[in-house]
Amino acid sequence: MPAPTAPSVRRLRSTARAMLPFPEPESWLDVETGDADFPEAARTFFPYTAFDGLDPSPRVVHAQVVERLEEGHVGRLTDPRITARLRARYDVVSLLNQRPRTADFQAALAVLRPGGHLLVECPADPRAELESQGCTIVTTARRSAHIPGRVTTRLPPRVTGPLASAARALDHALALLLAGTRFAKAYRVIARKNADTSAP
C-alpha cells in the first residue's frame, strides 16, 4: 500500500494535532478511513491509542492486515448492526472530509463514550447540529480541508500499477489546485459528548 504524499501527511498530522490538548484517548474510530492514512499519521502523536477504522470498502480490512488499524470494520456507521456492535466503545470518533447528516452524528455519538470527543471536518458548519444533539462545542476553526475527495479511494483494492499511480498523481494535483479555494475550506469542530447525551 503506497504511503500518502507529503502534503497529505502534513494535513493529516495537522488534524490529529488538534486533539493534543485532550488526554490521550484509549480508543479512536476513524469513519470512512479508506486505507487508514489518518490513523497512521495520528499515531505519531498518540502512540498508545488503539485506532480502529470503518469504511464501506474492503480497503479497511487490508489496512488492518498491514497493521495500520487494530480493527477494521466494513460498512457504514449508520448501519444499526454496526452501531450496536460498537456502542459506547470509543473515546474519539473522527468524521473527516465528509458531509455528515443528522443520522451520521447520532451514530457517531452512539459509539462514543460519555465525555468522548467527536472530531469533525466538513464544508458546512456543524455546530448547531451537534449542539442540538446535546454536545458541547470545545473548539472551532476554519482550515484547508482534511483531504479533497480522492480518486484513489474510489478504485477497487485490486487496482495497482500505472492506474493506481495515475490516480495518486491526480489526487496530489487536485489538492494543490484546490488549496486556498472555497472548495478546500472546511470547518474543524471538536465536540464533547455530554454525560447526559442520549444517542439512539
Short mmCIF file of N, CA and C in Angstrom, two decimals, residues 54-179:
data_model
loop_
_atom_site.label_atom_id
_atom_site.label_comp_id
_atom_site.label_asym_id
_atom_site.label_seq_id
_atom_site.Cartn_x
_atom_site.Cartn_y
_atom_site.Cartn_z
N LEU A 54 -13.48 2.36 10.05
CA LEU A 54 -14.74 1.91 9.46
C LEU A 54 -14.81 2.47 8.05
N ASP A 55 -15.16 1.61 7.09
CA ASP A 55 -15.23 2.06 5.71
C ASP A 55 -16.16 1.13 4.94
N PRO A 56 -16.88 1.67 3.96
CA PRO A 56 -17.74 0.78 3.17
C PRO A 56 -16.97 -0.13 2.22
N SER A 57 -15.69 0.14 2.00
CA SER A 57 -14.91 -0.70 1.08
C SER A 57 -14.04 -1.67 1.88
N PRO A 58 -13.62 -2.78 1.25
CA PRO A 58 -12.75 -3.75 1.93
C PRO A 58 -11.33 -3.24 2.15
N ARG A 59 -11.03 -2.04 1.72
CA ARG A 59 -9.70 -1.47 1.99
C ARG A 59 -9.38 -1.46 3.48
N VAL A 60 -10.41 -1.27 4.28
CA VAL A 60 -10.22 -1.18 5.72
C VAL A 60 -9.70 -2.51 6.27
N VAL A 61 -10.08 -3.62 5.67
CA VAL A 61 -9.59 -4.92 6.11
C VAL A 61 -8.11 -5.04 5.78
N HIS A 62 -7.72 -4.58 4.59
CA HIS A 62 -6.31 -4.60 4.22
C HIS A 62 -5.50 -3.70 5.17
N ALA A 63 -6.07 -2.55 5.54
CA ALA A 63 -5.38 -1.65 6.48
C ALA A 63 -5.15 -2.34 7.82
N GLN A 64 -6.08 -3.18 8.23
CA GLN A 64 -5.89 -3.94 9.47
C GLN A 64 -4.80 -4.99 9.30
N VAL A 65 -4.81 -5.67 8.15
CA VAL A 65 -3.81 -6.72 7.88
C VAL A 65 -2.40 -6.15 7.91
N VAL A 66 -2.21 -4.93 7.36
CA VAL A 66 -0.88 -4.32 7.35
C VAL A 66 -0.61 -3.50 8.61
N GLU A 67 -1.47 -3.66 9.63
CA GLU A 67 -1.30 -3.10 10.97
C GLU A 67 -1.36 -1.58 11.03
N ARG A 68 -2.15 -0.99 10.15
CA ARG A 68 -2.43 0.44 10.29
C ARG A 68 -3.59 0.64 11.25
N LEU A 69 -4.37 -0.40 11.50
CA LEU A 69 -5.53 -0.37 12.38
C LEU A 69 -5.49 -1.56 13.32
N GLU A 70 -6.05 -1.38 14.51
CA GLU A 70 -6.27 -2.53 15.40
C GLU A 70 -7.40 -3.39 14.84
N GLU A 71 -8.52 -2.72 14.50
CA GLU A 71 -9.67 -3.42 13.94
C GLU A 71 -10.20 -2.64 12.75
N GLY A 72 -10.56 -3.33 11.70
CA GLY A 72 -11.17 -2.73 10.53
C GLY A 72 -12.59 -3.25 10.36
N HIS A 73 -13.55 -2.36 10.27
CA HIS A 73 -14.95 -2.73 10.15
C HIS A 73 -15.45 -2.29 8.77
N VAL A 74 -16.05 -3.20 8.03
CA VAL A 74 -16.60 -2.89 6.72
C VAL A 74 -18.07 -2.54 6.88
N GLY A 75 -18.45 -1.35 6.41
CA GLY A 75 -19.85 -0.94 6.47
C GLY A 75 -19.96 0.56 6.69
N ARG A 76 -21.15 0.98 7.06
CA ARG A 76 -21.42 2.39 7.32
C ARG A 76 -21.81 2.57 8.78
N LEU A 77 -21.42 3.68 9.34
CA LEU A 77 -21.69 3.94 10.75
C LEU A 77 -23.18 3.96 11.05
N THR A 78 -23.98 4.37 10.08
CA THR A 78 -25.42 4.45 10.29
C THR A 78 -26.12 3.09 10.22
N ASP A 79 -25.40 2.04 9.90
CA ASP A 79 -25.98 0.69 9.90
C ASP A 79 -26.24 0.31 11.36
N PRO A 80 -27.49 0.02 11.74
CA PRO A 80 -27.80 -0.27 13.15
C PRO A 80 -27.00 -1.45 13.72
N ARG A 81 -26.63 -2.42 12.88
CA ARG A 81 -25.85 -3.56 13.38
C ARG A 81 -24.45 -3.11 13.80
N ILE A 82 -23.87 -2.21 13.01
CA ILE A 82 -22.53 -1.70 13.36
C ILE A 82 -22.62 -0.81 14.58
N THR A 83 -23.59 0.08 14.60
CA THR A 83 -23.76 0.98 15.75
C THR A 83 -23.94 0.18 17.03
N ALA A 84 -24.76 -0.86 16.98
CA ALA A 84 -25.00 -1.69 18.16
C ALA A 84 -23.73 -2.40 18.61
N ARG A 85 -22.95 -2.91 17.65
CA ARG A 85 -21.72 -3.64 17.99
C ARG A 85 -20.65 -2.73 18.60
N LEU A 86 -20.63 -1.45 18.16
CA LEU A 86 -19.58 -0.53 18.60
C LEU A 86 -20.06 0.46 19.68
N ARG A 87 -21.26 0.30 20.17
CA ARG A 87 -21.87 1.26 21.10
C ARG A 87 -20.97 1.57 22.30
N ALA A 88 -20.78 2.88 22.55
CA ALA A 88 -20.04 3.40 23.72
C ALA A 88 -18.64 2.80 23.85
N ARG A 89 -17.98 2.56 22.72
CA ARG A 89 -16.67 1.89 22.73
C ARG A 89 -15.49 2.84 22.60
N TYR A 90 -15.72 4.07 22.10
CA TYR A 90 -14.60 4.93 21.70
C TYR A 90 -14.54 6.23 22.50
N ASP A 91 -13.29 6.68 22.69
CA ASP A 91 -13.05 7.99 23.32
C ASP A 91 -13.07 9.10 22.28
N VAL A 92 -12.71 8.79 21.03
CA VAL A 92 -12.72 9.77 19.94
C VAL A 92 -13.30 9.08 18.71
N VAL A 93 -14.15 9.82 18.00
CA VAL A 93 -14.62 9.40 16.68
C VAL A 93 -14.31 10.55 15.73
N SER A 94 -13.66 10.24 14.60
CA SER A 94 -13.36 11.28 13.61
C SER A 94 -14.21 11.07 12.37
N LEU A 95 -14.85 12.17 11.95
CA LEU A 95 -15.63 12.24 10.71
C LEU A 95 -14.94 13.30 9.87
N LEU A 96 -14.08 12.89 8.96
CA LEU A 96 -13.25 13.82 8.21
C LEU A 96 -13.59 13.80 6.73
N ASN A 97 -13.57 15.00 6.13
CA ASN A 97 -13.77 15.13 4.68
C ASN A 97 -15.07 14.49 4.23
N GLN A 98 -16.13 14.72 4.99
CA GLN A 98 -17.44 14.18 4.66
C GLN A 98 -18.47 15.30 4.74
N ARG A 99 -19.68 14.99 4.36
CA ARG A 99 -20.82 15.88 4.57
C ARG A 99 -21.78 15.15 5.50
N PRO A 100 -21.47 15.15 6.80
CA PRO A 100 -22.28 14.35 7.73
C PRO A 100 -23.72 14.86 7.81
N ARG A 101 -24.63 13.92 7.96
CA ARG A 101 -26.04 14.25 8.17
C ARG A 101 -26.38 13.98 9.62
N THR A 102 -27.61 14.32 10.00
CA THR A 102 -28.05 14.09 11.38
C THR A 102 -27.83 12.65 11.79
N ALA A 103 -28.16 11.71 10.91
CA ALA A 103 -28.01 10.29 11.23
C ALA A 103 -26.55 9.92 11.49
N ASP A 104 -25.62 10.54 10.77
CA ASP A 104 -24.20 10.28 10.99
C ASP A 104 -23.77 10.76 12.38
N PHE A 105 -24.21 11.95 12.75
CA PHE A 105 -23.87 12.48 14.07
C PHE A 105 -24.48 11.61 15.17
N GLN A 106 -25.72 11.20 15.00
CA GLN A 106 -26.36 10.36 16.01
C GLN A 106 -25.62 9.04 16.17
N ALA A 107 -25.22 8.44 15.05
CA ALA A 107 -24.49 7.17 15.12
C ALA A 107 -23.11 7.36 15.75
N ALA A 108 -22.44 8.47 15.40
CA ALA A 108 -21.12 8.74 15.99
C ALA A 108 -21.24 8.91 17.51
N LEU A 109 -22.27 9.61 17.95
CA LEU A 109 -22.47 9.80 19.39
C LEU A 109 -22.82 8.48 20.08
N ALA A 110 -23.49 7.58 19.36
CA ALA A 110 -23.83 6.28 19.95
C ALA A 110 -22.58 5.45 20.23
N VAL A 111 -21.56 5.57 19.39
CA VAL A 111 -20.35 4.76 19.60
C VAL A 111 -19.32 5.47 20.49
N LEU A 112 -19.57 6.73 20.82
CA LEU A 112 -18.70 7.47 21.74
C LEU A 112 -19.07 7.18 23.19
N ARG A 113 -18.07 7.13 24.04
CA ARG A 113 -18.32 7.05 25.48
C ARG A 113 -18.73 8.43 25.97
N PRO A 114 -19.49 8.53 27.07
CA PRO A 114 -19.78 9.85 27.64
C PRO A 114 -18.48 10.58 27.96
N GLY A 115 -18.41 11.85 27.58
CA GLY A 115 -17.20 12.63 27.76
C GLY A 115 -16.23 12.49 26.61
N GLY A 116 -16.52 11.61 25.66
CA GLY A 116 -15.67 11.42 24.49
C GLY A 116 -15.79 12.58 23.52
N HIS A 117 -14.87 12.63 22.56
CA HIS A 117 -14.81 13.76 21.62
C HIS A 117 -15.10 13.31 20.19
N LEU A 118 -15.84 14.15 19.50
CA LEU A 118 -16.14 13.97 18.09
C LEU A 118 -15.33 15.01 17.33
N LEU A 119 -14.46 14.55 16.44
CA LEU A 119 -13.63 15.42 15.61
C LEU A 119 -14.24 15.44 14.22
N VAL A 120 -14.73 16.62 13.80
CA VAL A 120 -15.45 16.74 12.53
C VAL A 120 -14.74 17.75 11.65
N GLU A 121 -14.52 17.40 10.40
CA GLU A 121 -14.09 18.36 9.38
C GLU A 121 -15.05 18.21 8.22
N CYS A 122 -15.73 19.30 7.88
CA CYS A 122 -16.70 19.24 6.80
C CYS A 122 -16.91 20.65 6.23
N PRO A 123 -17.46 20.75 5.02
CA PRO A 123 -17.61 22.06 4.38
C PRO A 123 -18.63 22.97 5.05
N ALA A 124 -19.67 22.41 5.64
CA ALA A 124 -20.71 23.22 6.29
C ALA A 124 -20.49 23.24 7.79
N ASP A 125 -20.89 24.31 8.43
CA ASP A 125 -20.72 24.48 9.87
C ASP A 125 -21.62 23.49 10.62
N PRO A 126 -21.05 22.51 11.36
CA PRO A 126 -21.87 21.50 12.02
C PRO A 126 -22.25 21.85 13.46
N ARG A 127 -21.88 23.04 13.94
CA ARG A 127 -22.05 23.32 15.36
C ARG A 127 -23.50 23.26 15.84
N ALA A 128 -24.40 23.88 15.10
CA ALA A 128 -25.80 23.88 15.54
C ALA A 128 -26.35 22.46 15.62
N GLU A 129 -26.01 21.64 14.64
CA GLU A 129 -26.47 20.25 14.63
C GLU A 129 -25.91 19.49 15.83
N LEU A 130 -24.63 19.68 16.11
CA LEU A 130 -24.01 18.97 17.23
C LEU A 130 -24.60 19.44 18.57
N GLU A 131 -24.82 20.74 18.68
CA GLU A 131 -25.43 21.24 19.92
C GLU A 131 -26.85 20.71 20.10
N SER A 132 -27.58 20.58 18.99
CA SER A 132 -28.94 20.04 19.08
C SER A 132 -28.93 18.57 19.51
N GLN A 133 -27.80 17.89 19.32
CA GLN A 133 -27.65 16.50 19.74
C GLN A 133 -27.14 16.40 21.19
N GLY A 134 -26.99 17.56 21.85
CA GLY A 134 -26.57 17.56 23.25
C GLY A 134 -25.07 17.60 23.46
N CYS A 135 -24.31 18.01 22.46
CA CYS A 135 -22.85 18.10 22.58
C CYS A 135 -22.44 19.49 23.04
N THR A 136 -21.27 19.57 23.62
CA THR A 136 -20.64 20.84 23.94
C THR A 136 -19.54 21.08 22.91
N ILE A 137 -19.57 22.22 22.26
CA ILE A 137 -18.54 22.55 21.28
C ILE A 137 -17.30 23.00 22.05
N VAL A 138 -16.19 22.32 21.81
CA VAL A 138 -14.95 22.60 22.53
C VAL A 138 -14.08 23.57 21.72
N THR A 139 -13.89 23.31 20.43
CA THR A 139 -13.12 24.21 19.58
C THR A 139 -13.72 24.23 18.18
N THR A 140 -13.52 25.36 17.51
CA THR A 140 -13.95 25.52 16.12
C THR A 140 -12.87 26.27 15.37
N ALA A 141 -12.61 25.86 14.15
CA ALA A 141 -11.64 26.56 13.30
C ALA A 141 -12.04 26.37 11.85
N ARG A 142 -11.63 27.33 11.02
CA ARG A 142 -11.74 27.16 9.57
C ARG A 142 -10.35 26.84 9.06
N ARG A 143 -10.25 25.90 8.14
CA ARG A 143 -8.94 25.49 7.65
C ARG A 143 -9.07 24.84 6.30
N SER A 144 -7.92 24.50 5.73
CA SER A 144 -7.93 23.72 4.50
C SER A 144 -8.53 22.35 4.80
N ALA A 145 -9.19 21.80 3.83
CA ALA A 145 -9.85 20.51 4.04
C ALA A 145 -8.85 19.42 4.38
N HIS A 146 -9.32 18.45 5.14
CA HIS A 146 -8.52 17.30 5.56
C HIS A 146 -7.84 16.67 4.34
N ILE A 147 -8.59 16.21 3.40
CA ILE A 147 -8.09 15.71 2.11
C ILE A 147 -9.22 15.95 1.12
N PRO A 148 -8.94 16.49 -0.02
CA PRO A 148 -10.01 16.60 -1.02
C PRO A 148 -10.54 15.21 -1.36
N GLY A 149 -11.75 15.14 -1.91
CA GLY A 149 -12.27 13.86 -2.34
C GLY A 149 -11.25 13.17 -3.22
N ARG A 150 -10.87 11.96 -2.89
CA ARG A 150 -9.75 11.34 -3.56
C ARG A 150 -10.18 10.30 -4.58
N VAL A 151 -9.49 10.30 -5.69
CA VAL A 151 -9.74 9.31 -6.74
C VAL A 151 -9.32 7.94 -6.23
N THR A 152 -8.23 7.87 -5.48
CA THR A 152 -7.70 6.57 -5.06
C THR A 152 -8.68 5.83 -4.16
N THR A 153 -9.52 6.53 -3.41
CA THR A 153 -10.47 5.83 -2.54
C THR A 153 -11.60 5.20 -3.33
N ARG A 154 -11.75 5.58 -4.58
CA ARG A 154 -12.82 5.04 -5.40
C ARG A 154 -12.36 3.88 -6.30
N LEU A 155 -11.08 3.57 -6.24
CA LEU A 155 -10.56 2.45 -7.03
C LEU A 155 -10.76 1.15 -6.28
N PRO A 156 -11.06 0.06 -6.98
CA PRO A 156 -11.11 -1.24 -6.30
C PRO A 156 -9.73 -1.58 -5.72
N PRO A 157 -9.68 -2.29 -4.60
CA PRO A 157 -8.40 -2.59 -3.95
C PRO A 157 -7.42 -3.34 -4.85
N ARG A 158 -7.91 -4.09 -5.81
CA ARG A 158 -7.01 -4.89 -6.67
C ARG A 158 -6.30 -4.05 -7.73
N VAL A 159 -6.70 -2.78 -7.90
CA VAL A 159 -6.07 -1.93 -8.91
C VAL A 159 -4.69 -1.51 -8.42
N THR A 160 -3.67 -1.82 -9.22
CA THR A 160 -2.29 -1.46 -8.87
C THR A 160 -1.61 -0.97 -10.14
N GLY A 161 -0.33 -0.71 -10.02
CA GLY A 161 0.46 -0.35 -11.19
C GLY A 161 0.19 1.05 -11.70
N PRO A 162 0.27 1.24 -13.02
CA PRO A 162 0.17 2.58 -13.61
C PRO A 162 -1.15 3.29 -13.30
N LEU A 163 -2.26 2.55 -13.27
CA LEU A 163 -3.54 3.18 -12.99
C LEU A 163 -3.59 3.74 -11.56
N ALA A 164 -3.10 2.97 -10.60
CA ALA A 164 -3.06 3.44 -9.22
C ALA A 164 -2.11 4.63 -9.09
N SER A 165 -0.97 4.58 -9.78
CA SER A 165 -0.02 5.70 -9.74
C SER A 165 -0.63 6.96 -10.34
N ALA A 166 -1.36 6.81 -11.43
CA ALA A 166 -2.02 7.96 -12.06
C ALA A 166 -3.08 8.55 -11.14
N ALA A 167 -3.83 7.70 -10.44
CA ALA A 167 -4.85 8.18 -9.50
C ALA A 167 -4.21 8.96 -8.36
N ARG A 168 -3.08 8.47 -7.82
CA ARG A 168 -2.38 9.19 -6.75
C ARG A 168 -1.86 10.53 -7.25
N ALA A 169 -1.33 10.56 -8.47
CA ALA A 169 -0.84 11.81 -9.04
C ALA A 169 -1.99 12.81 -9.22
N LEU A 170 -3.14 12.32 -9.67
CA LEU A 170 -4.30 13.19 -9.83
C LEU A 170 -4.78 13.73 -8.48
N ASP A 171 -4.79 12.88 -7.46
CA ASP A 171 -5.16 13.34 -6.11
C ASP A 171 -4.23 14.46 -5.65
N HIS A 172 -2.95 14.27 -5.85
CA HIS A 172 -1.97 15.27 -5.43
C HIS A 172 -2.17 16.58 -6.19
N ALA A 173 -2.39 16.49 -7.50
CA ALA A 173 -2.59 17.70 -8.31
C ALA A 173 -3.86 18.43 -7.89
N LEU A 174 -4.93 17.68 -7.63
CA LEU A 174 -6.18 18.32 -7.20
C LEU A 174 -6.00 19.01 -5.86
N ALA A 175 -5.26 18.39 -4.95
CA ALA A 175 -5.02 19.01 -3.64
C ALA A 175 -4.31 20.35 -3.81
N LEU A 176 -3.33 20.39 -4.69
CA LEU A 176 -2.60 21.64 -4.92
C LEU A 176 -3.48 22.68 -5.61
N LEU A 177 -4.28 22.26 -6.60
CA LEU A 177 -5.13 23.20 -7.33
C LEU A 177 -6.23 23.78 -6.45
N LEU A 178 -6.77 22.96 -5.54
CA LEU A 178 -7.89 23.40 -4.72
C LEU A 178 -7.46 24.14 -3.46
N ALA A 179 -6.17 24.09 -3.14
CA ALA A 179 -5.69 24.77 -1.94
C ALA A 179 -6.00 26.25 -2.03
#
